PDB file of C-alpha atoms in Angstrom:
ATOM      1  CA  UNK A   1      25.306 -23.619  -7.571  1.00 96.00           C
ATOM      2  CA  UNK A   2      22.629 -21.378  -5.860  1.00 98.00           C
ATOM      3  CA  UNK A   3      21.927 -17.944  -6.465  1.00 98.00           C
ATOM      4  CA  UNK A   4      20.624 -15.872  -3.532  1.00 98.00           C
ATOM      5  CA  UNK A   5      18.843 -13.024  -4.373  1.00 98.00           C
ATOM      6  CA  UNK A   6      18.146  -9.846  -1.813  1.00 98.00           C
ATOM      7  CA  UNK A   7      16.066  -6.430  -1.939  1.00 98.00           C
ATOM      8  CA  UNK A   8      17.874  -3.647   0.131  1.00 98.00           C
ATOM      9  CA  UNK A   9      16.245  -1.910   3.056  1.00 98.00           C
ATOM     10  CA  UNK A  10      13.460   0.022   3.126  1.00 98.00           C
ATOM     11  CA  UNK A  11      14.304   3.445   1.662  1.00 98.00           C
ATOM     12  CA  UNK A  12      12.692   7.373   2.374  1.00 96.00           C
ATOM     13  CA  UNK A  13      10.766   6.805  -0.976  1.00 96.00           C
ATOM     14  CA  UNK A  14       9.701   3.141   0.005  1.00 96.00           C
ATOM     15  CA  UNK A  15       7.869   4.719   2.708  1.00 95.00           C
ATOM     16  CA  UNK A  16       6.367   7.419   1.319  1.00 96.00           C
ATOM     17  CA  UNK A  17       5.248   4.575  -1.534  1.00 95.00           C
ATOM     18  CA  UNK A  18       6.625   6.655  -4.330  1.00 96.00           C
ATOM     19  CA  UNK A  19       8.548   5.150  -7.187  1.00 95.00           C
ATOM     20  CA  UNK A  20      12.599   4.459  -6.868  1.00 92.00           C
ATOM     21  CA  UNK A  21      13.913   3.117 -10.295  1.00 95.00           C
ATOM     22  CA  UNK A  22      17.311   4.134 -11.014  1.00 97.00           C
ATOM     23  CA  UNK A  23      16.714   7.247  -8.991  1.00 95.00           C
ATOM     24  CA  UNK A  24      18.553   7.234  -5.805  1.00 95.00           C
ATOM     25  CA  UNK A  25      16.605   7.231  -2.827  1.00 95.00           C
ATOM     26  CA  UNK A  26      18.220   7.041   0.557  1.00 95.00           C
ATOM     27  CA  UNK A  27      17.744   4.094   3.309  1.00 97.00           C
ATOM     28  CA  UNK A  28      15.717   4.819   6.071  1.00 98.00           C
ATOM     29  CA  UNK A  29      16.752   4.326   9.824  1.00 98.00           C
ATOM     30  CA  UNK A  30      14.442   1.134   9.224  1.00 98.00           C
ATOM     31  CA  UNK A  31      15.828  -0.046   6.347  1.00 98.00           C
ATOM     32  CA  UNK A  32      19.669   0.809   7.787  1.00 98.00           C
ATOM     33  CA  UNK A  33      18.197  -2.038  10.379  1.00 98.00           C
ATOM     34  CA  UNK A  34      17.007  -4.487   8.233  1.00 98.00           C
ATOM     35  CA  UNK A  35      20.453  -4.362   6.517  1.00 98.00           C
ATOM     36  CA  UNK A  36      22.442  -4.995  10.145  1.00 98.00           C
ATOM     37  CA  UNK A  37      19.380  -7.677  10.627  1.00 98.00           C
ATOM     38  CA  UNK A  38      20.258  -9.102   7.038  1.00 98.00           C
ATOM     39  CA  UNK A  39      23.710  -9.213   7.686  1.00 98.00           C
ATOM     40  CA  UNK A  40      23.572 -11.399  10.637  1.00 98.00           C
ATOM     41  CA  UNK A  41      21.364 -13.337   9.012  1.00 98.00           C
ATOM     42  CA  UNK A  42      24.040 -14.192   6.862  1.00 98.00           C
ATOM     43  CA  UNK A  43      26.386 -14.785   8.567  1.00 98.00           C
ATOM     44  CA  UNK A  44      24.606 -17.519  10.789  1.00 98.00           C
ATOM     45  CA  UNK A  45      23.423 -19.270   7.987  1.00 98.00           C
ATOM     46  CA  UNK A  46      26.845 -18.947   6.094  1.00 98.00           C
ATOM     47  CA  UNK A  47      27.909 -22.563   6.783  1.00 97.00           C
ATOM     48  CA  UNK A  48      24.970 -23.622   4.801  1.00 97.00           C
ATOM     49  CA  UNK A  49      24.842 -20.984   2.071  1.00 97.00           C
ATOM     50  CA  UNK A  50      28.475 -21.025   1.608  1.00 98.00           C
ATOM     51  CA  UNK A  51      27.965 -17.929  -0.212  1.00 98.00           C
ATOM     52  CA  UNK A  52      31.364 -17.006  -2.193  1.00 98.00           C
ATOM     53  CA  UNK A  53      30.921 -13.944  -3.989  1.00 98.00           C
ATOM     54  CA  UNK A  54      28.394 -10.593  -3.526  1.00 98.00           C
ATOM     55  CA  UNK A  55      26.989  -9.084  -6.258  1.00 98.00           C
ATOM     56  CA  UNK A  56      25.254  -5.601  -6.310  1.00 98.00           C
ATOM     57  CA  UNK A  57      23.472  -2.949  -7.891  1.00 98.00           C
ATOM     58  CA  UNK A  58      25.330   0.643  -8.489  1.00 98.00           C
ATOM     59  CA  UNK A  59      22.437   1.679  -6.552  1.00 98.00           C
ATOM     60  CA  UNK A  60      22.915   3.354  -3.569  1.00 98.00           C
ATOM     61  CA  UNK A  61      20.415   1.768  -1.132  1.00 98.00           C
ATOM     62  CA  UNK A  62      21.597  -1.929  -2.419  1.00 98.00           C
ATOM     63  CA  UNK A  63      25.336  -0.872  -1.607  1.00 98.00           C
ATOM     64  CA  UNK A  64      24.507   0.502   1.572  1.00 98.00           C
ATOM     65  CA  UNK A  65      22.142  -2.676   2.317  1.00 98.00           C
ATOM     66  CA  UNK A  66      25.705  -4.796   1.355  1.00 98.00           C
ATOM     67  CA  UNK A  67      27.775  -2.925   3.392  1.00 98.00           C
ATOM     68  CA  UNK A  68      26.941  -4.423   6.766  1.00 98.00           C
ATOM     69  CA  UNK A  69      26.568  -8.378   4.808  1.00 98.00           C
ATOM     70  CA  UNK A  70      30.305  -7.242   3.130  1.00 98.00           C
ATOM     71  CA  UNK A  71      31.492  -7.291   6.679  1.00 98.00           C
ATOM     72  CA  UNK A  72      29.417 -10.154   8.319  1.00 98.00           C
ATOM     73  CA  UNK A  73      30.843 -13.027   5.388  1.00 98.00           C
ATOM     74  CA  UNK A  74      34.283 -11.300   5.097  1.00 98.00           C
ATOM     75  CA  UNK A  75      33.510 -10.636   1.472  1.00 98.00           C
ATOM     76  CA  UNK A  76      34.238  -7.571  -0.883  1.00 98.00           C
ATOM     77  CA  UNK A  77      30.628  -6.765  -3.387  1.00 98.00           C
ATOM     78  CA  UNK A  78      31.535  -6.161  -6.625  1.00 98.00           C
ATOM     79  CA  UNK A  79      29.052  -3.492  -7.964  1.00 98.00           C
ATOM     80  CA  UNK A  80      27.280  -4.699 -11.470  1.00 98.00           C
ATOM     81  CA  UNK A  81      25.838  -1.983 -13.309  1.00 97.00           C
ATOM     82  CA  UNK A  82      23.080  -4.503 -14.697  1.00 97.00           C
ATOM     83  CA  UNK A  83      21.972  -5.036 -11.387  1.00 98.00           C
ATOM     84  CA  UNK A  84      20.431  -1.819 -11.121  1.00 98.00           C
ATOM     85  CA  UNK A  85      16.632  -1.095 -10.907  1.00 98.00           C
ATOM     86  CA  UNK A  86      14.440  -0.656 -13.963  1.00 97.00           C
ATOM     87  CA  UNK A  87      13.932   2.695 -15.124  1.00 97.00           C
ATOM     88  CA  UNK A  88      10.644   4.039 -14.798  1.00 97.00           C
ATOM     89  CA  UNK A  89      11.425   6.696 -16.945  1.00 97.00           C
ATOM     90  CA  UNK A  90       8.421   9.717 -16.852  1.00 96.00           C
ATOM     91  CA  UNK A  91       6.874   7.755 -13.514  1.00 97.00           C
ATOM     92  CA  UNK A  92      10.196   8.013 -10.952  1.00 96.00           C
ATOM     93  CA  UNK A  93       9.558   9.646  -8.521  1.00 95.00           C
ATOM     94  CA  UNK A  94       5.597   9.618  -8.658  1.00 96.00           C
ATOM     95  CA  UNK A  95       3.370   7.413  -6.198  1.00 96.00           C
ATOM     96  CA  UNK A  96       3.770   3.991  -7.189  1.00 93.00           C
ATOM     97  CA  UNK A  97      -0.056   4.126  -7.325  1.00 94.00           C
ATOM     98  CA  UNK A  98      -0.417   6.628 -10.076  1.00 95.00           C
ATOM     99  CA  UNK A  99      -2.604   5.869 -12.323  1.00 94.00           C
ATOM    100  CA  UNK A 100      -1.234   6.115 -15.719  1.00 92.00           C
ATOM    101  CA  UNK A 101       1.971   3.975 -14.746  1.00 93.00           C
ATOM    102  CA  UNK A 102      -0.606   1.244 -12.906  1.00 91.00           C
ATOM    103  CA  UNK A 103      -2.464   1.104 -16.512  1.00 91.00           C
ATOM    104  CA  UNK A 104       0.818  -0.302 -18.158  1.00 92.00           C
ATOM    105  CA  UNK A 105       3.240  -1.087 -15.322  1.00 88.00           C
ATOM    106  CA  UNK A 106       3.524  -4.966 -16.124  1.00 87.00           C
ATOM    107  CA  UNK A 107       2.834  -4.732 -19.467  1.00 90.00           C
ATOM    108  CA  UNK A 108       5.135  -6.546 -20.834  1.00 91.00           C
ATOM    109  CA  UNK A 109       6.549  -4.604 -24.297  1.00 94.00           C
ATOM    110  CA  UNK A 110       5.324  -1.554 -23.506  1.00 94.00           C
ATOM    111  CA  UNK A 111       8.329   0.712 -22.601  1.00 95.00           C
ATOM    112  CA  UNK A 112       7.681   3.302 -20.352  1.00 95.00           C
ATOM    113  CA  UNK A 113       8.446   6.834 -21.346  1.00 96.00           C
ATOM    114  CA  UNK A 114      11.997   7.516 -20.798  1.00 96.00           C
ATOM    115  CA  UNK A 115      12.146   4.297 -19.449  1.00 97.00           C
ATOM    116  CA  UNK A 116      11.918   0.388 -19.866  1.00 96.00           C
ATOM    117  CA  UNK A 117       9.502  -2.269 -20.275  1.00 96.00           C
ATOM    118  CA  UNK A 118       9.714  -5.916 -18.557  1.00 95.00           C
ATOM    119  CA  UNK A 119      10.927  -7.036 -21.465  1.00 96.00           C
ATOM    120  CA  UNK A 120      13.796  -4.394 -21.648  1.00 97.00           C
ATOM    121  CA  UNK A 121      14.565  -5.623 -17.737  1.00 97.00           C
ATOM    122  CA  UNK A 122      14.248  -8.906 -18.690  1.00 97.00           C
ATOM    123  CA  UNK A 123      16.729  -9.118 -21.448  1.00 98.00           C
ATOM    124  CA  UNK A 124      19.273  -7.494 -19.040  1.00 98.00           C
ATOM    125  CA  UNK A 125      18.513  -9.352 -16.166  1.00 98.00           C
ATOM    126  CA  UNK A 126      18.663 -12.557 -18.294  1.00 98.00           C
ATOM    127  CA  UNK A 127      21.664 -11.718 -19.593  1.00 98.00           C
ATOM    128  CA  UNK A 128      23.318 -11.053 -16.503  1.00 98.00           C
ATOM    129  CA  UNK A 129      22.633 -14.635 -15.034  1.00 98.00           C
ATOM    130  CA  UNK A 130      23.737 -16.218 -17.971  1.00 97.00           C
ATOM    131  CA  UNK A 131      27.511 -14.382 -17.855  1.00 97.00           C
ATOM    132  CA  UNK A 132      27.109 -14.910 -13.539  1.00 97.00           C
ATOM    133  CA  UNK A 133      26.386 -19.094 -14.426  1.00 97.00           C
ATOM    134  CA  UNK A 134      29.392 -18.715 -16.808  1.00 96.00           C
ATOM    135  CA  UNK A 135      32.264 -16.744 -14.449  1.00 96.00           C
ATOM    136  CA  UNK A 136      30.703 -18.761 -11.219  1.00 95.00           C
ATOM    137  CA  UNK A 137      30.783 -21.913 -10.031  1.00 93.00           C
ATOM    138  CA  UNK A 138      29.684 -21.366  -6.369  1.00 96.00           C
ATOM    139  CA  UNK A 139      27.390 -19.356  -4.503  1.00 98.00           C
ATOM    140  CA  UNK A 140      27.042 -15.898  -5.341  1.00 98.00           C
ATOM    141  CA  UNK A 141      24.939 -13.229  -3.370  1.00 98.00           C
ATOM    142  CA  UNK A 142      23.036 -10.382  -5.569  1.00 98.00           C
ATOM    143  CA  UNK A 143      21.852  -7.051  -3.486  1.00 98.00           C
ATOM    144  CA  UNK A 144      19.732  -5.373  -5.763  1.00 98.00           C
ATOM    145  CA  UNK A 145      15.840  -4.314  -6.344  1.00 98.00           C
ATOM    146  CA  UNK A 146      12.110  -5.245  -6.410  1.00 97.00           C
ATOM    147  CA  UNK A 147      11.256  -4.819  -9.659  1.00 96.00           C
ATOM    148  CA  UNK A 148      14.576  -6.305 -11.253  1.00 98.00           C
ATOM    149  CA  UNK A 149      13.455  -9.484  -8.728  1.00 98.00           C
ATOM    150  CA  UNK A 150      10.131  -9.858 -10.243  1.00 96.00           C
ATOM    151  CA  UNK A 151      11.882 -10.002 -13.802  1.00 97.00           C
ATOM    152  CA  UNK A 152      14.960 -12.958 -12.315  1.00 98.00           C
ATOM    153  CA  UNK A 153      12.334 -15.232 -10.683  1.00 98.00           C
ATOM    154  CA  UNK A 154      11.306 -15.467 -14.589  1.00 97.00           C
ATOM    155  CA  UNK A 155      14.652 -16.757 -14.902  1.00 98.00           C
ATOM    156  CA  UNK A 156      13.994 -19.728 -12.842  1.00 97.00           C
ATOM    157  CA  UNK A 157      10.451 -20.079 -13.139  1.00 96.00           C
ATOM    158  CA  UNK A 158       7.566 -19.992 -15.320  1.00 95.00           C
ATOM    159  CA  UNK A 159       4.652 -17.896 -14.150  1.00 94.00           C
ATOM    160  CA  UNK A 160       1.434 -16.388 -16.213  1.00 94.00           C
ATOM    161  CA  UNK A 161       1.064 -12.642 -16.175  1.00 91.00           C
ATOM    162  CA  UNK A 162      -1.156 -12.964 -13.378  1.00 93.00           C
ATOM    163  CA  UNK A 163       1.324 -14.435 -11.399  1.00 95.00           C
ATOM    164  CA  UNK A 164       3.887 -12.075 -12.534  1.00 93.00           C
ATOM    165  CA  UNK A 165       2.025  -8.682 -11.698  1.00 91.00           C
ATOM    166  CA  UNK A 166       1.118 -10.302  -8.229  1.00 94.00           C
ATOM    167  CA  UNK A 167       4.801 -11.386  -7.439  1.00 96.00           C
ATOM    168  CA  UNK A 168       6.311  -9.031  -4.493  1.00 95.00           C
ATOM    169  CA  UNK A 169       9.279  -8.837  -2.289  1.00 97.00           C
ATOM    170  CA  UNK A 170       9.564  -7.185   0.672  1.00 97.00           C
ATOM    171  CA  UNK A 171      12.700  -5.390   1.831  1.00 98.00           C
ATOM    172  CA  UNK A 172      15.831  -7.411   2.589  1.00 98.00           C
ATOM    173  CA  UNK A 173      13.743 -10.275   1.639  1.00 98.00           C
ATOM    174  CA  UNK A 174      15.979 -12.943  -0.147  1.00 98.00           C
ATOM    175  CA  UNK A 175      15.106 -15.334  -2.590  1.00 98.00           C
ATOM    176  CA  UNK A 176      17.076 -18.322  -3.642  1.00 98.00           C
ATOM    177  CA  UNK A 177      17.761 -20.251  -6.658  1.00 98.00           C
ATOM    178  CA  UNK A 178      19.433 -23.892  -7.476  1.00 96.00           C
ATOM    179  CA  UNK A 179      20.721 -24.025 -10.587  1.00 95.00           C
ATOM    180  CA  UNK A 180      23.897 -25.032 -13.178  1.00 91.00           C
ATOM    181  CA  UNK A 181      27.224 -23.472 -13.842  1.00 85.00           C
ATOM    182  CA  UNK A 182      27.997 -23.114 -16.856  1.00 84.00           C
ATOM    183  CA  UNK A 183      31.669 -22.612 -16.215  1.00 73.00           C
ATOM    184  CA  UNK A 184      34.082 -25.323 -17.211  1.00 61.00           C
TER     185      UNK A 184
END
């Protein structure tokens, strides 16, 4: 089975580079695009992706980025609270280059205040494929965020720390994943 994997759209905070998390932030008229662009996309690649089921975060901007794909494959998302963003706790909000959250941003057990730590992410994210590998045997889309994709490409694939603090995704960027059902 694969598992596709897409950011939404550019938000108002994405361009005013301050942080998102689990607060919502609202697409911008570019990001609205990239969704439309996403969806058809999609849909012209659909006869190789034979993607089966959508996935998405609670999120606002990742269920407005699905709503234009939802049409495009004919498919209804089914939102997944786990998908969600990590929670930046004390830093939402801020500039994503504020200093105190770029001194322990990737750090991997250190749990931001009011927040979560990779780790935290991880063990979500983690345990989200997992259940997804158990209940699905084909394709399956997930609309959800940055920071949650840095955490699922651990999933599939080892990387230092170096490569993890370095690892970015633009918006409506999809990766993709091969892997194994687990479902009988």
């Amino acid at each position: 089975m694969k598992i596709f994997v897409a950011r939404h759209g550019q938000t108002e905070w994405n361009k005013e580079h301050r942080i998102c998390g689990v607060l919502e932030s609202d697409l911008s008229e570019e990001g609205r695009r990239q969704a439309v662009e996403l969806a058809e996309r999609l849909k012209r690649e659909q006869p190789e992706n034979k993607i089966e089921a959508i996935l998405v975060s609670p999120l606002r901007r990742a269920r407005e980025t699905a709503r234009p794909i939802e049409e495009a494959l004919g498919l209804k998302a089914v939102v997944i609270d786990d998908l969600h963003e990590r929670d930046f706790g004390i830093y939402e909000g801020k500039d994503i280059s504020d200093p105190g959250l770029m001194a322990v941003r990737d750090e991997p057990f250190f749990r931001l205040p009011g927040g979560e730590s990779p780790a935290d992410t991880a063990r979500r994210a983690y345990n989200l494929l997992d259940r997804i590998r158990r209940e699905y045997s084909s394709n399956v889309l997930l609309v959800c965020h940055g920071a949650l994709m840095r955490v699922i490409n651990t999933y599939f694939k080892s990387m230092t720390i170096e490569e993890y603090r370095s690892f970015t995704v633009s918006n409506c960027e999809v990766l993709e994943y091969e892997t194994e059902s687990l479902s009988n």
